[in-house]
mmCIF file of C-alpha atoms and ligand atoms in Angstrom:
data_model
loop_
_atom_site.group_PDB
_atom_site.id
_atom_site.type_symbol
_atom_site.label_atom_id
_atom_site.label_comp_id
_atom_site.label_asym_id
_atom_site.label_seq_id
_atom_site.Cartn_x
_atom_site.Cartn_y
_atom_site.Cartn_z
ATOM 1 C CA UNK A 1 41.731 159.912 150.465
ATOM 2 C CA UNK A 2 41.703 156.964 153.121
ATOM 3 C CA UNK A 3 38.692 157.837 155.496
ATOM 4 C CA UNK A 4 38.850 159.325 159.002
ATOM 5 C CA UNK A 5 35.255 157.336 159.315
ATOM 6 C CA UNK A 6 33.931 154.032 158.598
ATOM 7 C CA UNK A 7 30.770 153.649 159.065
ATOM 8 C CA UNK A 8 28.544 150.518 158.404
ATOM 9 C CA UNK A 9 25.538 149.530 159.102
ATOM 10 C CA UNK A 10 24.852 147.470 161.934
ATOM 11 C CA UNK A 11 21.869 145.294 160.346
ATOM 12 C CA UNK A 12 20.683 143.807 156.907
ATOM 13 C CA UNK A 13 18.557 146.398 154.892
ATOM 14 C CA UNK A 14 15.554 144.489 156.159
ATOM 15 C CA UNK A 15 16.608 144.524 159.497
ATOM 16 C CA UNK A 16 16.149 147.519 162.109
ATOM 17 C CA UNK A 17 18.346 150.164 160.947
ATOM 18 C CA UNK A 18 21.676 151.740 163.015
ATOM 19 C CA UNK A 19 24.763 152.751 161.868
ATOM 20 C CA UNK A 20 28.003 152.404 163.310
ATOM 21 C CA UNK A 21 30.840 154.674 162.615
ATOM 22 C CA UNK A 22 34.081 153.707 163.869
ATOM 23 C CA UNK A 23 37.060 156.537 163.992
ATOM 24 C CA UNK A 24 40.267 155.090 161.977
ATOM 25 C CA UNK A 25 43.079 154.556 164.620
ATOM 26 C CA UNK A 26 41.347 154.534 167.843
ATOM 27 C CA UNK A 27 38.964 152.759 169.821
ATOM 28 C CA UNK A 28 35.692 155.389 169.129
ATOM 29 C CA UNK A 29 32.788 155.241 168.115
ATOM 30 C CA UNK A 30 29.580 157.153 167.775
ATOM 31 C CA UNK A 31 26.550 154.923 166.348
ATOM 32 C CA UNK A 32 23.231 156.691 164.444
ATOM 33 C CA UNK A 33 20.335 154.943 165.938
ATOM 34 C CA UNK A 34 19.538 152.433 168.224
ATOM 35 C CA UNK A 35 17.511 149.156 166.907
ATOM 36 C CA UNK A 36 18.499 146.063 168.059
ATOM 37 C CA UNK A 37 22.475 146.208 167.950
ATOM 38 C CA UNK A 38 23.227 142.876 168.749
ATOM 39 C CA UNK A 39 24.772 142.365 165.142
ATOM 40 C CA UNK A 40 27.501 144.438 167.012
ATOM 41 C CA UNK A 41 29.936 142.527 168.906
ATOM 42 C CA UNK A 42 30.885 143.804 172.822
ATOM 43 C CA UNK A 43 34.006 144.946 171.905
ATOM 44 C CA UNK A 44 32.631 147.640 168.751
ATOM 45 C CA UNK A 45 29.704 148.688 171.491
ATOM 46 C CA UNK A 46 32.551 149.665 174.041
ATOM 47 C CA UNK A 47 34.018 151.917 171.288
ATOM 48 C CA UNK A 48 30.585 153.637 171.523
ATOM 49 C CA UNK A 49 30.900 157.341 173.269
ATOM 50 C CA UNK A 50 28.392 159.038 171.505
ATOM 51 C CA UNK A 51 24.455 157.864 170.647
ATOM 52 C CA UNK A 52 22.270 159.673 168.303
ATOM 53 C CA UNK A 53 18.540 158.420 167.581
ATOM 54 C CA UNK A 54 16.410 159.555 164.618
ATOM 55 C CA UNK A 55 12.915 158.833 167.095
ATOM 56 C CA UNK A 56 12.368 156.456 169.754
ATOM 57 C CA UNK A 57 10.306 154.421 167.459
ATOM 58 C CA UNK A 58 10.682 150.635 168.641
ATOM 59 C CA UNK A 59 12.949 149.605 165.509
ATOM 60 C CA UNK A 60 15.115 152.545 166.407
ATOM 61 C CA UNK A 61 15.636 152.482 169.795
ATOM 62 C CA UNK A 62 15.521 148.991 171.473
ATOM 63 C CA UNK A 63 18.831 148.554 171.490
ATOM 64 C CA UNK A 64 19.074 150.927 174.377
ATOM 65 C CA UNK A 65 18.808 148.465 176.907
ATOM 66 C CA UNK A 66 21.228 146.309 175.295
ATOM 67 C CA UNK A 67 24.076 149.291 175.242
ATOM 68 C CA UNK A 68 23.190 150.166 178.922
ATOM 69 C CA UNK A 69 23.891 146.117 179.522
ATOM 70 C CA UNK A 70 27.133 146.066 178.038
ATOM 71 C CA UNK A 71 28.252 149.348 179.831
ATOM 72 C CA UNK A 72 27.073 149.378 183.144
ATOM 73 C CA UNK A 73 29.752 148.351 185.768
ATOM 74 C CA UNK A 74 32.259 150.587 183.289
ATOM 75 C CA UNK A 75 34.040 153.841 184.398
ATOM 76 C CA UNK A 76 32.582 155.931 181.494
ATOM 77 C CA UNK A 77 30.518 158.951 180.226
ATOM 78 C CA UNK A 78 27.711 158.055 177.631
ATOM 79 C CA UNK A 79 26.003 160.689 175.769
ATOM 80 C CA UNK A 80 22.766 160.105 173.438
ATOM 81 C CA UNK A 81 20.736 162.532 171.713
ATOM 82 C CA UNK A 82 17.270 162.509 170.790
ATOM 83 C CA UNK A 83 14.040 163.958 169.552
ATOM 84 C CA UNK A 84 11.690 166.109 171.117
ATOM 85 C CA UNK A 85 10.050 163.899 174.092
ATOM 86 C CA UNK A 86 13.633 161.953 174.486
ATOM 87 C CA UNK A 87 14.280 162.519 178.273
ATOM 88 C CA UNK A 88 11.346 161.202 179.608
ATOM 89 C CA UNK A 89 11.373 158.189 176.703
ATOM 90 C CA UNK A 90 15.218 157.402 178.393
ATOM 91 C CA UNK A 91 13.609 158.407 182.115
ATOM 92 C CA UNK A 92 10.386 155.556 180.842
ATOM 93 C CA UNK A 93 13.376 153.003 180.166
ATOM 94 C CA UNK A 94 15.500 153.721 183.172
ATOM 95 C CA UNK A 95 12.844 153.201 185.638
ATOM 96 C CA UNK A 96 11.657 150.318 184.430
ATOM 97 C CA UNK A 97 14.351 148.487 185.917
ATOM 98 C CA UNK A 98 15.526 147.924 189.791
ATOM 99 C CA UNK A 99 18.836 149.922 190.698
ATOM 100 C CA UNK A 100 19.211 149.333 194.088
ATOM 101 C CA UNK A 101 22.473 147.550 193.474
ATOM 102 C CA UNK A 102 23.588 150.376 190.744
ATOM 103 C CA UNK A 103 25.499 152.285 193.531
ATOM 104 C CA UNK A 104 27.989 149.403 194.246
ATOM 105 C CA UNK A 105 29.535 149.178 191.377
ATOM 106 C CA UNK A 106 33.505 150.308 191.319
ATOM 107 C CA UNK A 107 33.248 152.006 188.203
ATOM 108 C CA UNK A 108 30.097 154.227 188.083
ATOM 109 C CA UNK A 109 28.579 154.880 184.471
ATOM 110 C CA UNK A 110 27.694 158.220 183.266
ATOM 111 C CA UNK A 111 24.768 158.858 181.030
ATOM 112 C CA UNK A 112 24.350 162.522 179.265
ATOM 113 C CA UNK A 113 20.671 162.806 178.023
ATOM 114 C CA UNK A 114 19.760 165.675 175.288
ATOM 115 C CA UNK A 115 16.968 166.511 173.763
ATOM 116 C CA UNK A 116 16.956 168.537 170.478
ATOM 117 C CA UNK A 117 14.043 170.808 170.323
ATOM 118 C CA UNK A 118 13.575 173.177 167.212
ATOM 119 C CA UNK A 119 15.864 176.191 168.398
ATOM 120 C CA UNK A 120 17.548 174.352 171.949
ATOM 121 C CA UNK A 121 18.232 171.559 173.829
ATOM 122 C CA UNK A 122 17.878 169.892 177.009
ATOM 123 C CA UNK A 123 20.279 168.026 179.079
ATOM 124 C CA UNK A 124 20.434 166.351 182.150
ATOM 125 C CA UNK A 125 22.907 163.756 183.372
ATOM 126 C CA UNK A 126 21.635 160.572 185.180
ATOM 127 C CA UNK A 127 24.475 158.796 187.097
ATOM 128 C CA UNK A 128 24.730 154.862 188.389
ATOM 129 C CA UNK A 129 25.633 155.712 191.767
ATOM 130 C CA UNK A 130 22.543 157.637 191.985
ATOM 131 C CA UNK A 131 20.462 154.788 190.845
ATOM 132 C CA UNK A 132 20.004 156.761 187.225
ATOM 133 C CA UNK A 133 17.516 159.188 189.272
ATOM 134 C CA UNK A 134 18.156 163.071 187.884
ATOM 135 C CA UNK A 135 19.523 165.078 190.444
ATOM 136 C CA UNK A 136 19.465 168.390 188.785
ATOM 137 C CA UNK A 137 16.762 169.989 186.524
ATOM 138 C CA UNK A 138 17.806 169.571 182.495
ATOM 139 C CA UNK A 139 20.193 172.392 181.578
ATOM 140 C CA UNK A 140 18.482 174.394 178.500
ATOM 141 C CA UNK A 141 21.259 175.494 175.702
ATOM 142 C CA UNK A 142 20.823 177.052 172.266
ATOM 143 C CA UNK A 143 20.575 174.966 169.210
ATOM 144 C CA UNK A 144 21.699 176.199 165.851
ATOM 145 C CA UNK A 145 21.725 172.928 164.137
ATOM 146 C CA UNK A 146 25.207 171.184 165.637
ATOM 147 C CA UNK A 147 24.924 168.825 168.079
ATOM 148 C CA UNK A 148 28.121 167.933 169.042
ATOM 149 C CA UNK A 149 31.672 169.250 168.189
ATOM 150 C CA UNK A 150 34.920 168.323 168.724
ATOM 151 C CA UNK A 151 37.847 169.722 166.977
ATOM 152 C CA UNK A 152 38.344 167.053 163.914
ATOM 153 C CA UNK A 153 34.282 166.583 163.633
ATOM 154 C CA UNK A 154 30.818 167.993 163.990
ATOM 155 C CA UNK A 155 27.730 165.710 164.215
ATOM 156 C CA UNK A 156 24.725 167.963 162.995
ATOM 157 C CA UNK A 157 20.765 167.459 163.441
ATOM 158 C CA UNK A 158 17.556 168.899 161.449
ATOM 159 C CA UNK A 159 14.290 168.074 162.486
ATOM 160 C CA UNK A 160 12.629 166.435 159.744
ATOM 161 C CA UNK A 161 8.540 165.086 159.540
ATOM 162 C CA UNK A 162 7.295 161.618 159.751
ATOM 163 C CA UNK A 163 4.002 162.502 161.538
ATOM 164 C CA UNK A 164 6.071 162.488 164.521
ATOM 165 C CA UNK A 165 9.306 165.163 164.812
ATOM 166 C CA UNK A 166 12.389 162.996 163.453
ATOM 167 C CA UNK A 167 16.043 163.754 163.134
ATOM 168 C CA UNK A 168 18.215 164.237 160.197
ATOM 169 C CA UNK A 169 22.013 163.543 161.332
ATOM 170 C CA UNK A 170 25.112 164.039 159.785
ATOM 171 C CA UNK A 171 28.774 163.658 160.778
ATOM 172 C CA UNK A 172 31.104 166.287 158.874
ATOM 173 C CA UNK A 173 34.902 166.299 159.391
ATOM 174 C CA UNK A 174 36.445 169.684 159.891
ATOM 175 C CA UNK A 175 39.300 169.264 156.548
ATOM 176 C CA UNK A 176 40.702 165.924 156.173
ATOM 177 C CA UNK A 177 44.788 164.915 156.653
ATOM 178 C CA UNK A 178 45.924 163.204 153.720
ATOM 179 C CA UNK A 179 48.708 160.958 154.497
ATOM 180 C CA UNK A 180 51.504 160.921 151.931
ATOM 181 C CA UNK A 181 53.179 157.241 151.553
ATOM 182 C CA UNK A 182 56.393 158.786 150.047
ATOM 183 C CA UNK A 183 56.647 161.145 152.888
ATOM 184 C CA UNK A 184 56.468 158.452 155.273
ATOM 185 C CA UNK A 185 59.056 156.622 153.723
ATOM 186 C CA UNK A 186 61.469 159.248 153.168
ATOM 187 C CA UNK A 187 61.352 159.849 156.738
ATOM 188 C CA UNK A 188 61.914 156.415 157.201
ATOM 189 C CA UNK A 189 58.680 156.218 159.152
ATOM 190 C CA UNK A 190 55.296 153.356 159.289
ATOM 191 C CA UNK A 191 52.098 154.402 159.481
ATOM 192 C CA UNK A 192 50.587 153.533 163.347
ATOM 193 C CA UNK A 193 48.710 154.830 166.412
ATOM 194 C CA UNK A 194 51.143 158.032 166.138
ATOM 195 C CA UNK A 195 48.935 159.148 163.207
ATOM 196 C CA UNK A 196 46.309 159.513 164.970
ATOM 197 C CA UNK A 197 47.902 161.908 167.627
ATOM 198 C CA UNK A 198 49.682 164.231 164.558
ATOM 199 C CA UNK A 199 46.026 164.377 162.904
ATOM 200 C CA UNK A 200 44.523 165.574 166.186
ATOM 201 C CA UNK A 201 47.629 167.898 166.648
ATOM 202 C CA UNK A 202 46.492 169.694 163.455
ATOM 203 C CA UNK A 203 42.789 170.047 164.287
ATOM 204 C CA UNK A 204 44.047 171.135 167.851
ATOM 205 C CA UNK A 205 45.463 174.032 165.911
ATOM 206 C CA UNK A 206 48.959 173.271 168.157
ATOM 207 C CA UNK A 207 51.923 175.661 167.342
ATOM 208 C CA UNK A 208 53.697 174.326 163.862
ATOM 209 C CA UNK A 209 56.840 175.142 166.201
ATOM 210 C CA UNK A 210 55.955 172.545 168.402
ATOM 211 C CA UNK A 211 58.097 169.432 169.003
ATOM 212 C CA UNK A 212 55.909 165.877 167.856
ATOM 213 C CA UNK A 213 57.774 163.030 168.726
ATOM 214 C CA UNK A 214 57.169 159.587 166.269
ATOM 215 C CA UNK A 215 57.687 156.256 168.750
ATOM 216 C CA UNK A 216 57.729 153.134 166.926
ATOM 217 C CA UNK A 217 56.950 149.744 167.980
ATOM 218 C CA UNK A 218 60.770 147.939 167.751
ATOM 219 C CA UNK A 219 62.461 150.974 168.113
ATOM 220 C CA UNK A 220 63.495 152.196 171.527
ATOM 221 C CA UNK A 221 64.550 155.872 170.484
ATOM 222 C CA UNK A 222 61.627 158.165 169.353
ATOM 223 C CA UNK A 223 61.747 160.557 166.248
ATOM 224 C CA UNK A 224 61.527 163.945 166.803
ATOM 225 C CA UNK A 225 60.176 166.547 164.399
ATOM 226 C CA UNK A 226 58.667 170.187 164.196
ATOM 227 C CA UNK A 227 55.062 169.892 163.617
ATOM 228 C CA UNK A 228 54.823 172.301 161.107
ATOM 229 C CA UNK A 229 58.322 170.959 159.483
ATOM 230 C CA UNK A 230 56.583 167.429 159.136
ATOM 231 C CA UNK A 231 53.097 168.286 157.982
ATOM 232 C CA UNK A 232 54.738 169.920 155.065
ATOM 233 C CA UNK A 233 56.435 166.292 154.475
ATOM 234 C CA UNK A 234 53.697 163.736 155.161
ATOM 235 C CA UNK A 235 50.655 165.252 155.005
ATOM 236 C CA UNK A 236 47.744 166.610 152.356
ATOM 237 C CA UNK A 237 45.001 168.837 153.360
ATOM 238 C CA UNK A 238 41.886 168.288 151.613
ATOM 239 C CA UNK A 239 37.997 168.991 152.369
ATOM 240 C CA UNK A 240 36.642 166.673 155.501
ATOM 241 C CA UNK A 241 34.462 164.138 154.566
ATOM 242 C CA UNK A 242 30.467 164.123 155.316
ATOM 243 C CA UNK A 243 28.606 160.961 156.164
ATOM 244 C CA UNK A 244 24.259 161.805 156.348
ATOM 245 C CA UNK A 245 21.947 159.695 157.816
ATOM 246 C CA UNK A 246 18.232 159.849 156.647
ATOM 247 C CA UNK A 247 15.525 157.694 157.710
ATOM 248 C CA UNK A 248 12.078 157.552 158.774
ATOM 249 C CA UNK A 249 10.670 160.748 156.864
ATOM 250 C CA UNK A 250 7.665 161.570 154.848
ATOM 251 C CA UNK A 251 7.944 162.630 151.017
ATOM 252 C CA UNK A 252 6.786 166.520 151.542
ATOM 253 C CA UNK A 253 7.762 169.408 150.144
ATOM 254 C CA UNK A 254 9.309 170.632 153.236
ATOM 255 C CA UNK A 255 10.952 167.678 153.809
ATOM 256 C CA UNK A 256 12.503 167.330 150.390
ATOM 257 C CA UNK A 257 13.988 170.890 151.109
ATOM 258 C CA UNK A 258 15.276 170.291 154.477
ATOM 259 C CA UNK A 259 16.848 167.164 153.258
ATOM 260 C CA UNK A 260 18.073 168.197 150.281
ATOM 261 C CA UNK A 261 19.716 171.378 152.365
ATOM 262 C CA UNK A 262 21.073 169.082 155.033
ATOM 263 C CA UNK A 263 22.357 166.496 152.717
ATOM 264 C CA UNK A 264 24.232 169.041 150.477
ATOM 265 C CA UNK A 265 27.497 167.266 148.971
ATOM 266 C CA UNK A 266 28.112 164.446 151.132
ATOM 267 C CA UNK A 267 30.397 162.006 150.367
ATOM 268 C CA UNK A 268 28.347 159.229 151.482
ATOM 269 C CA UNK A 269 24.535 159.505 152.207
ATOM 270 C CA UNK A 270 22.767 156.595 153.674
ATOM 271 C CA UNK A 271 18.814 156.642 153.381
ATOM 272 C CA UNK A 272 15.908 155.127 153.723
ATOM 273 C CA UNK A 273 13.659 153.561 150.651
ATOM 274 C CA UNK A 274 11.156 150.959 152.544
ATOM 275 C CA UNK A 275 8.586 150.582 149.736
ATOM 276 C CA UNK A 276 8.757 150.804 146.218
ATOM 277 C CA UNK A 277 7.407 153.798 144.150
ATOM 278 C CA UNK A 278 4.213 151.421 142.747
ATOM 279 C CA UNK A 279 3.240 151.384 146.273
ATOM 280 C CA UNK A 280 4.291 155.254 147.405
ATOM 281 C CA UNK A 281 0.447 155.574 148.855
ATOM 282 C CA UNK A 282 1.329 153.163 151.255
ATOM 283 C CA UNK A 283 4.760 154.983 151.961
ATOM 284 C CA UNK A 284 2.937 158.304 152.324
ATOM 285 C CA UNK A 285 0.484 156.832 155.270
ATOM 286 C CA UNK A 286 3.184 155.553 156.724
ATOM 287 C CA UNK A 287 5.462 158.199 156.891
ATOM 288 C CA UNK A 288 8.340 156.616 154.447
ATOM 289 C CA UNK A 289 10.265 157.310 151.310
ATOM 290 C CA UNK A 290 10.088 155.061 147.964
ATOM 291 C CA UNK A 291 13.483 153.477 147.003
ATOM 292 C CA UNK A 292 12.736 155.818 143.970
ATOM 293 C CA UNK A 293 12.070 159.261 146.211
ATOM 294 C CA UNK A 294 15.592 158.405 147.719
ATOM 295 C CA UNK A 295 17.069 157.959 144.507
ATOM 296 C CA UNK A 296 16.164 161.491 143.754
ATOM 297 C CA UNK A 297 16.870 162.792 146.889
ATOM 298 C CA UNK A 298 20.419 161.643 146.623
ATOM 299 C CA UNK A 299 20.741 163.057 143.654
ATOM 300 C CA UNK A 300 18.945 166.625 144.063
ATOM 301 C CA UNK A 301 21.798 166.960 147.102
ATOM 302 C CA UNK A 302 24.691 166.092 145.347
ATOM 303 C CA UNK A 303 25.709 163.148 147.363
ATOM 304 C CA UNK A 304 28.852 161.389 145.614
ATOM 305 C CA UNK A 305 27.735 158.238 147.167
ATOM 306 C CA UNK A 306 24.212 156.716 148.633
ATOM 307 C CA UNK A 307 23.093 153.473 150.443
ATOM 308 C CA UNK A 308 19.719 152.214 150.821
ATOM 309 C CA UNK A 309 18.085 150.583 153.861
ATOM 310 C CA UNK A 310 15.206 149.983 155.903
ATOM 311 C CA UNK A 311 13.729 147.508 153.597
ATOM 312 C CA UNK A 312 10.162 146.829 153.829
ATOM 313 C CA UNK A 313 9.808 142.956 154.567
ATOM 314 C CA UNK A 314 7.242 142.693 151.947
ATOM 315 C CA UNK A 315 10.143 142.875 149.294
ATOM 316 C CA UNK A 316 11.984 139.910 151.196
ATOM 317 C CA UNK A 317 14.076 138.510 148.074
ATOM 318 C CA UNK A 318 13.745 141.050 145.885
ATOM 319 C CA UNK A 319 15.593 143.808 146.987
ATOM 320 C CA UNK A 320 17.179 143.825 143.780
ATOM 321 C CA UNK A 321 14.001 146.073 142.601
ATOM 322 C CA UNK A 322 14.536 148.156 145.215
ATOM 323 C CA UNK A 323 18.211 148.912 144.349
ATOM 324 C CA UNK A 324 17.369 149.435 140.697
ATOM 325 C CA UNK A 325 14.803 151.645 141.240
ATOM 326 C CA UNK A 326 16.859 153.974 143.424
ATOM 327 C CA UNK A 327 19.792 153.892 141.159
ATOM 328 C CA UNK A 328 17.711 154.964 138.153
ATOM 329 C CA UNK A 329 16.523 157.585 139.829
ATOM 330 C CA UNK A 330 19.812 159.024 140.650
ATOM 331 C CA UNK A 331 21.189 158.314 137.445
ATOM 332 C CA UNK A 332 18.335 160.398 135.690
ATOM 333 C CA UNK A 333 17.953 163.273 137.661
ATOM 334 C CA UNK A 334 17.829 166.390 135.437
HETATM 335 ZN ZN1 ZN B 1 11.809 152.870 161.227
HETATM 336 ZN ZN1 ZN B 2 9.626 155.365 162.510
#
């Protein structure tokens, strides 16, 4: 299965944590957490439509001011999500800057504000040409766990503990397009933006009657196929893949349930260990797992895959323990 997502994270483990998840074949984006994102060059923060932050503790959420930088003066909507307290946290930010220039610009930014409470959310849009002032009260909507949706993905949220509420996030694809190699080349055809447009054509649910036209670069006549016809010849259903993000949370019963509920079979689950387990009294105070309690947490969800970060920088140089001791405690879970 080649990925539909390819995420990475935007700092060294001992850095402040963020991840960035780039779509395959188009210039998107949506980014877990906002620390300092300057690791990220302008061009990947651009590709950035959609911001999700765990808590607007400082190592999570100072690279606000550097996204709103690199957008402002840019025809386009931004939406970020937060915890409970997140409007006026982004309201704090906005006003602590001068906008009396903001309505000039040619191309006014957007930004979409929600805040994920235990059973809704809260919106309310904040505009450039309005000098980011609210005009409109927040709009209140159900929440029943997803976030965001679009027809290929869903981005879903739990509220999780670490003395302060924190969220759990998770990007799930709705079934994945497998792309056959022989198929292409049977039909004579090279794998290219045009991908991208039959995948979406299949989430879209579009009539397998339908006419999809392949346009290649070099070639001035375009391909034309049934839908249907050519997703029999070039294409692979399979389950969608699920990416979870987990930082910043206590070791507690309820915790280790919610997690291990949210977490459930993902193909890739990237999670926190900033101490090791000798030191777990520490971790406990401080609201964070052991390398060893995400080890097990990995494991007791069923994630094929897990990544470690958020590295405590009294371990500088020997993160090498910290690795260890999360692998062993996947590797022996009963
Ligand atoms: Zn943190
Ligand atoms: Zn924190």
């Amino acid at each position: 299965m080649r990925p539909s997502f390819h995420p990475r994270l935007i700092n060294d483990p001992f850095n402040d944590p963020g991840l960035f998840i780039p779509f395959l074949f188009q210039k998107r984006a949506v980014v877990f957490d906002l620390g300092n994102i300057h690791g990220l060059p302008a061009k990947d923060i651009l590709k950035i439509s959609h911001a999700f932050v765990t808590h607007t503790h400082m190592d999570h959420f100072i690279g606000f001011d550097h996204l709103l930088r690199i957008m402002l003066g840019r025809e386009k909507i931004l939406s970020l999500f937060g915890p409970p307290g997140f409007l006026k946290n982004v309201e704090g930010k906005l006003s602590g800057y001068t906008w009396n220039l903001a309505d000039k610009y040619n191309y006014p930014l957007c930004l979409q504000i929600t805040e994920v409470q235990q059973d809704f959310t809260l919106s309310r849009n904040y505009r450039c040409q309005d000098r980011f002032e609210a005009l409109q009260d927040p709009v209140r909507q159900p929440f029943d766990g997803i976030l965001y949706e679009e027809p290929a993905f869903s981005i879903s949220a739990v509220i999780l503990d670490h003395q302060i509420p924190c969220l759990g996030l998770a990007v799930k694809e709705r079934f994945h397009v497998n792309i056959i190699k022989e198929g292409l080349q049977c039909l004579d055809l090279a794998p290219g933006p045009w991908l991208s447009e039959f995948k979406q054509a299949l989430y879209d649910e579009t009539d397998p009657a339908a006419k999809f036209e392949v346009g290649m670069p070099g070639r001035p006549d375009k391909k034309r196929f049934e839908l249907g016809n050519l997703a029999g010849q070039i294409a692979r259903i399979t389950p969608g893949q699920k990416i979870t993000y987990i930082t910043d949370v206590v070791y507690s019963e309820s915790n280790r349930e919610k997690i291990t509920e949210f977490a459930r079979d993902s193909d890739l689950l990237f999670i926190e260990a900033v101490f090791m387990d000798k030191d777990r009294e520490l971790a406990r105070d401080k609201g964070h797992l052991t390398a060893r309690q995400a080890g097990e947490l990995a494991a007791r969800s069923g994630a094929k895959q897990f990544k470690i970060f958020h590295f405590s920088p009294r371990y500088t140089d020997q993160e090498n323990l910290l690795y260890q001791e999360a692998l062993e405690a996947y590797k022996n879970f009963p």
